Structures are given as C-alpha cells and as structure tokens.
C-alpha cells in the first residue's frame, strides 16, 4: 500500500493540474513513515502481558502509538500552516493541505479508538474485549468457531458474538494462535459428536 501511494504521488507530480503541489515531499513523508513503521514492528512483543488473576492482556504497540500521535502531530502542523501561512499559498495548495490535515486527524482518531483505547484479555475459560465506548463482549473458548484476519485486524467469531482486535497489539500473534487452536478443537469435537448420532 505505501508503495502504491508513493507511486501515485510521483505520477501526480507530472500532471499539469497538480505539478505545483509539493508531492515529492509528501512521497518522502510516506516513505519515512513506512520505514519507521517497519522498524517499530520489529519491537512488537509476540506474547501478551500477564496481569492479576491469570489473565493475559493485549497492549498497544509502538507502531500504534507512532501512527496515532504522529498523524495527530502532522495534522496539527498542516492545520497551523493553513491558518497562519494560508495567505502565501494559492487556493489549490491550501485546499490540498487542509484535506491532508483532515485525513490525518481522522486517521489519528480512528487509530486511537480502535487500537489505543480498547482492552482485550483472555484466560483459560474465555476471551473478553472492551471497546473504546465501554461495550464489553465475552466469548467462552468452547463457543469459538473461527479466527480470520480482515481490514480491521483479527476477528474471533463465536456462537454468541465476535471480537475484533488489532494485529499490531503486543500479544496479538499469541491470542490469534490460541484462538485458532481452540476453534480447531471445537470443530473436531462437533464433528465427533455429529458422527456418534
């Protein structure tokens, strides 16, 4: 995806309508951000954090903090440029900068709501998820049917609901592996029970 964005920005630089925009700088920012993402991804812990009562818990990783706060800071800088230096730029540059600031601010809020302000924990009996709005979902391991990646993260589906968590959380790989093992065991148990009928 970042390579597609960089290619698109470079291609737009050669169109007469957008040639005067600082698209090469934007491509540089995207390239730097992606390099930082890859470097921070190496620091993501594989195992969940053990907390009181035998629970393991997912924690936001450095990737999510960097994405959330970095996007918010860049949006603030761009908004500052629009407000205080807008008279020096032409209308197209001003609109493009304002739209970029809005997109970055929206992305920062979205990452915060989905990644930083949620809580996912599990023990031997169940997995629990509390969203940023306080909605709590609990699934017993015996009811887990499938584990699938999607654009929002990884979704654990059970008979009474579903839980989605970020694949960038520290411990996400451990929880996904544990949930996939439980789903496979539950499917085998169901198959054996159906065969004996």
PDB file of N, CA and C in Angstrom, residues 113-163:
ATOM      1  N   UNK A 113      -9.275   5.104  18.665  1.00  0.00           N
ATOM      2  CA  UNK A 113     -10.482   4.395  19.083  1.00  0.00           C
ATOM      3  C   UNK A 113     -10.374   2.888  18.903  1.00  0.00           C
ATOM      4  N   UNK A 114      -9.722   2.450  17.837  1.00  0.00           N
ATOM      5  CA  UNK A 114      -9.643   1.016  17.546  1.00  0.00           C
ATOM      6  C   UNK A 114      -8.457   0.353  18.235  1.00  0.00           C
ATOM      7  N   UNK A 115      -7.353   1.097  18.397  1.00  0.00           N
ATOM      8  CA  UNK A 115      -6.140   0.463  18.906  1.00  0.00           C
ATOM      9  C   UNK A 115      -5.739   0.835  20.316  1.00  0.00           C
ATOM     10  N   UNK A 116      -5.741   2.126  20.637  1.00  0.00           N
ATOM     11  CA  UNK A 116      -5.167   2.547  21.921  1.00  0.00           C
ATOM     12  C   UNK A 116      -6.137   2.464  23.087  1.00  0.00           C
ATOM     13  N   UNK A 117      -7.407   2.712  22.857  1.00  0.00           N
ATOM     14  CA  UNK A 117      -8.358   2.818  23.958  1.00  0.00           C
ATOM     15  C   UNK A 117      -9.282   1.621  24.071  1.00  0.00           C
ATOM     16  N   UNK A 118      -8.800   0.451  23.661  1.00  0.00           N
ATOM     17  CA  UNK A 118      -9.553  -0.794  23.825  1.00  0.00           C
ATOM     18  C   UNK A 118      -8.792  -1.710  24.770  1.00  0.00           C
ATOM     19  N   UNK A 119      -9.470  -2.734  25.247  1.00  0.00           N
ATOM     20  CA  UNK A 119      -8.828  -3.693  26.136  1.00  0.00           C
ATOM     21  C   UNK A 119      -9.281  -5.093  25.755  1.00  0.00           C
ATOM     22  N   UNK A 120      -8.322  -5.966  25.467  1.00  0.00           N
ATOM     23  CA  UNK A 120      -8.617  -7.365  25.144  1.00  0.00           C
ATOM     24  C   UNK A 120      -7.787  -8.235  26.067  1.00  0.00           C
ATOM     25  N   UNK A 121      -8.460  -9.170  26.751  1.00  0.00           N
ATOM     26  CA  UNK A 121      -7.771 -10.069  27.679  1.00  0.00           C
ATOM     27  C   UNK A 121      -8.376 -11.463  27.582  1.00  0.00           C
ATOM     28  N   UNK A 122      -7.599 -12.466  27.993  1.00  0.00           N
ATOM     29  CA  UNK A 122      -8.076 -13.841  27.944  1.00  0.00           C
ATOM     30  C   UNK A 122      -7.428 -14.653  29.055  1.00  0.00           C
ATOM     31  N   UNK A 123      -8.155 -15.726  29.436  1.00  0.00           N
ATOM     32  CA  UNK A 123      -7.619 -16.700  30.387  1.00  0.00           C
ATOM     33  C   UNK A 123      -7.967 -18.086  29.868  1.00  0.00           C
ATOM     34  N   UNK A 124      -8.005 -19.085  30.755  1.00  0.00           N
ATOM     35  CA  UNK A 124      -8.294 -20.461  30.318  1.00  0.00           C
ATOM     36  C   UNK A 124      -9.746 -20.678  29.918  1.00  0.00           C
ATOM     37  N   UNK A 125     -10.649 -19.804  30.389  1.00  0.00           N
ATOM     38  CA  UNK A 125     -12.073 -20.017  30.148  1.00  0.00           C
ATOM     39  C   UNK A 125     -12.644 -19.168  29.025  1.00  0.00           C
ATOM     40  N   UNK A 126     -12.198 -17.923  28.899  1.00  0.00           N
ATOM     41  CA  UNK A 126     -12.832 -17.024  27.941  1.00  0.00           C
ATOM     42  C   UNK A 126     -11.901 -15.909  27.489  1.00  0.00           C
ATOM     43  N   UNK A 127     -12.369 -15.204  26.460  1.00  0.00           N
ATOM     44  CA  UNK A 127     -11.688 -14.007  25.958  1.00  0.00           C
ATOM     45  C   UNK A 127     -12.688 -12.854  26.089  1.00  0.00           C
ATOM     46  N   UNK A 128     -12.185 -11.689  26.552  1.00  0.00           N
ATOM     47  CA  UNK A 128     -13.043 -10.520  26.754  1.00  0.00           C
ATOM     48  C   UNK A 128     -12.471  -9.327  26.000  1.00  0.00           C
ATOM     49  N   UNK A 129     -13.379  -8.515  25.473  1.00  0.00           N
ATOM     50  CA  UNK A 129     -12.971  -7.307  24.751  1.00  0.00           C
ATOM     51  C   UNK A 129     -13.847  -6.143  25.215  1.00  0.00           C
ATOM     52  N   UNK A 130     -13.193  -5.027  25.571  1.00  0.00           N
ATOM     53  CA  UNK A 130     -13.904  -3.796  25.912  1.00  0.00           C
ATOM     54  C   UNK A 130     -13.512  -2.740  24.901  1.00  0.00           C
ATOM     55  N   UNK A 131     -14.520  -2.181  24.222  1.00  0.00           N
ATOM     56  CA  UNK A 131     -14.255  -1.183  23.180  1.00  0.00           C
ATOM     57  C   UNK A 131     -13.981   0.173  23.805  1.00  0.00           C
ATOM     58  N   UNK A 132     -13.634   1.140  22.982  1.00  0.00           N
ATOM     59  CA  UNK A 132     -13.354   2.496  23.459  1.00  0.00           C
ATOM     60  C   UNK A 132     -14.604   3.155  24.025  1.00  0.00           C
ATOM     61  N   UNK A 133     -15.768   2.704  23.594  1.00  0.00           N
ATOM     62  CA  UNK A 133     -17.027   3.259  24.105  1.00  0.00           C
ATOM     63  C   UNK A 133     -17.516   2.543  25.362  1.00  0.00           C
ATOM     64  N   UNK A 134     -16.792   1.517  25.824  1.00  0.00           N
ATOM     65  CA  UNK A 134     -17.156   0.800  27.046  1.00  0.00           C
ATOM     66  C   UNK A 134     -17.972  -0.453  26.825  1.00  0.00           C
ATOM     67  N   UNK A 135     -18.293  -0.787  25.595  1.00  0.00           N
ATOM     68  CA  UNK A 135     -19.068  -2.002  25.306  1.00  0.00           C
ATOM     69  C   UNK A 135     -18.179  -3.225  25.506  1.00  0.00           C
ATOM     70  N   UNK A 136     -18.659  -4.169  26.302  1.00  0.00           N
ATOM     71  CA  UNK A 136     -17.862  -5.358  26.605  1.00  0.00           C
ATOM     72  C   UNK A 136     -18.475  -6.598  25.966  1.00  0.00           C
ATOM     73  N   UNK A 137     -17.608  -7.415  25.369  1.00  0.00           N
ATOM     74  CA  UNK A 137     -18.010  -8.679  24.739  1.00  0.00           C
ATOM     75  C   UNK A 137     -17.161  -9.788  25.340  1.00  0.00           C
ATOM     76  N   UNK A 138     -17.805 -10.888  25.710  1.00  0.00           N
ATOM     77  CA  UNK A 138     -17.085 -12.040  26.263  1.00  0.00           C
ATOM     78  C   UNK A 138     -17.488 -13.287  25.487  1.00  0.00           C
ATOM     79  N   UNK A 139     -16.481 -14.079  25.116  1.00  0.00           N
ATOM     80  CA  UNK A 139     -16.717 -15.355  24.433  1.00  0.00           C
ATOM     81  C   UNK A 139     -16.043 -16.463  25.225  1.00  0.00           C
ATOM     82  N   UNK A 140     -16.792 -17.535  25.520  1.00  0.00           N
ATOM     83  CA  UNK A 140     -16.175 -18.723  26.103  1.00  0.00           C
ATOM     84  C   UNK A 140     -15.379 -19.423  25.010  1.00  0.00           C
ATOM     85  N   UNK A 141     -14.253 -20.025  25.382  1.00  0.00           N
ATOM     86  CA  UNK A 141     -13.432 -20.709  24.387  1.00  0.00           C
ATOM     87  C   UNK A 141     -14.189 -21.864  23.741  1.00  0.00           C
ATOM     88  N   UNK A 142     -15.127 -22.473  24.473  1.00  0.00           N
ATOM     89  CA  UNK A 142     -15.879 -23.611  23.929  1.00  0.00           C
ATOM     90  C   UNK A 142     -16.792 -23.205  22.777  1.00  0.00           C
ATOM     91  N   UNK A 143     -17.102 -21.905  22.644  1.00  0.00           N
ATOM     92  CA  UNK A 143     -18.009 -21.472  21.581  1.00  0.00           C
ATOM     93  C   UNK A 143     -17.296 -20.840  20.379  1.00  0.00           C
ATOM     94  N   UNK A 144     -15.982 -20.771  20.408  1.00  0.00           N
ATOM     95  CA  UNK A 144     -15.235 -20.152  19.308  1.00  0.00           C
ATOM     96  C   UNK A 144     -15.322 -21.035  18.066  1.00  0.00           C
ATOM     97  N   UNK A 145     -15.705 -20.434  16.944  1.00  0.00           N
ATOM     98  CA  UNK A 145     -15.886 -21.180  15.700  1.00  0.00           C
ATOM     99  C   UNK A 145     -14.808 -20.887  14.658  1.00  0.00           C
ATOM    100  N   UNK A 146     -14.343 -19.638  14.589  1.00  0.00           N
ATOM    101  CA  UNK A 146     -13.343 -19.300  13.563  1.00  0.00           C
ATOM    102  C   UNK A 146     -12.528 -18.089  13.986  1.00  0.00           C
ATOM    103  N   UNK A 147     -11.353 -17.971  13.359  1.00  0.00           N
ATOM    104  CA  UNK A 147     -10.460 -16.830  13.556  1.00  0.00           C
ATOM    105  C   UNK A 147     -10.004 -16.398  12.173  1.00  0.00           C
ATOM    106  N   UNK A 148     -10.295 -15.146  11.815  1.00  0.00           N
ATOM    107  CA  UNK A 148      -9.970 -14.672  10.467  1.00  0.00           C
ATOM    108  C   UNK A 148      -9.396 -13.257  10.501  1.00  0.00           C
ATOM    109  N   UNK A 149      -8.369 -13.011   9.670  1.00  0.00           N
ATOM    110  CA  UNK A 149      -7.882 -11.631   9.528  1.00  0.00           C
ATOM    111  C   UNK A 149      -8.817 -10.840   8.615  1.00  0.00           C
ATOM    112  N   UNK A 150      -8.935  -9.546   8.857  1.00  0.00           N
ATOM    113  CA  UNK A 150      -9.694  -8.658   7.977  1.00  0.00           C
ATOM    114  C   UNK A 150      -9.048  -7.280   7.998  1.00  0.00           C
ATOM    115  N   UNK A 151      -9.654  -6.309   7.361  1.00  0.00           N
ATOM    116  CA  UNK A 151      -9.036  -4.984   7.247  1.00  0.00           C
ATOM    117  C   UNK A 151      -8.946  -4.278   8.591  1.00  0.00           C
ATOM    118  N   UNK A 152      -9.749  -4.651   9.570  1.00  0.00           N
ATOM    119  CA  UNK A 152      -9.717  -4.008  10.886  1.00  0.00           C
ATOM    120  C   UNK A 152      -8.764  -4.696  11.852  1.00  0.00           C
ATOM    121  N   UNK A 153      -8.346  -5.918  11.561  1.00  0.00           N
ATOM    122  CA  UNK A 153      -7.470  -6.660  12.461  1.00  0.00           C
ATOM    123  C   UNK A 153      -7.730  -8.145  12.352  1.00  0.00           C
ATOM    124  N   UNK A 154      -7.932  -8.794  13.498  1.00  0.00           N
ATOM    125  CA  UNK A 154      -8.206 -10.227  13.554  1.00  0.00           C
ATOM    126  C   UNK A 154      -9.530 -10.402  14.288  1.00  0.00           C
ATOM    127  N   UNK A 155     -10.431 -11.188  13.713  1.00  0.00           N
ATOM    128  CA  UNK A 155     -11.756 -11.387  14.295  1.00  0.00           C
ATOM    129  C   UNK A 155     -11.910 -12.814  14.786  1.00  0.00           C
ATOM    130  N   UNK A 156     -12.277 -12.955  16.054  1.00  0.00           N
ATOM    131  CA  UNK A 156     -12.629 -14.245  16.652  1.00  0.00           C
ATOM    132  C   UNK A 156     -14.148 -14.310  16.655  1.00  0.00           C
ATOM    133  N   UNK A 157     -14.697 -15.323  15.990  1.00  0.00           N
ATOM    134  CA  UNK A 157     -16.145 -15.456  15.890  1.00  0.00           C
ATOM    135  C   UNK A 157     -16.610 -16.643  16.733  1.00  0.00           C
ATOM    136  N   UNK A 158     -17.613 -16.389  17.565  1.00  0.00           N
ATOM    137  CA  UNK A 158     -18.225 -17.435  18.385  1.00  0.00           C
ATOM    138  C   UNK A 158     -19.703 -17.524  18.098  1.00  0.00           C
ATOM    139  N   UNK A 159     -20.386 -18.410  18.803  1.00  0.00           N
ATOM    140  CA  UNK A 159     -21.821 -18.577  18.565  1.00  0.00           C
ATOM    141  C   UNK A 159     -22.624 -17.401  19.095  1.00  0.00           C
ATOM    142  N   UNK A 160     -22.106 -16.675  20.088  1.00  0.00           N
ATOM    143  CA  UNK A 160     -22.867 -15.572  20.678  1.00  0.00           C
ATOM    144  C   UNK A 160     -22.341 -14.194  20.299  1.00  0.00           C
ATOM    145  N   UNK A 161     -21.298 -14.124  19.490  1.00  0.00           N
ATOM    146  CA  UNK A 161     -20.771 -12.821  19.100  1.00  0.00           C
ATOM    147  C   UNK A 161     -19.403 -12.928  18.458  1.00  0.00           C
ATOM    148  N   UNK A 162     -18.769 -11.775  18.306  1.00  0.00           N
ATOM    149  CA  UNK A 162     -17.433 -11.739  17.713  1.00  0.00           C
ATOM    150  C   UNK A 162     -16.604 -10.651  18.375  1.00  0.00           C
ATOM    151  N   UNK A 163     -15.304 -10.880  18.365  1.00  0.00           N
ATOM    152  CA  UNK A 163     -14.350  -9.934  18.942  1.00  0.00           C
ATOM    153  C   UNK A 163     -13.298  -9.639  17.877  1.00  0.00           C
TER     154      UNK A 163
END
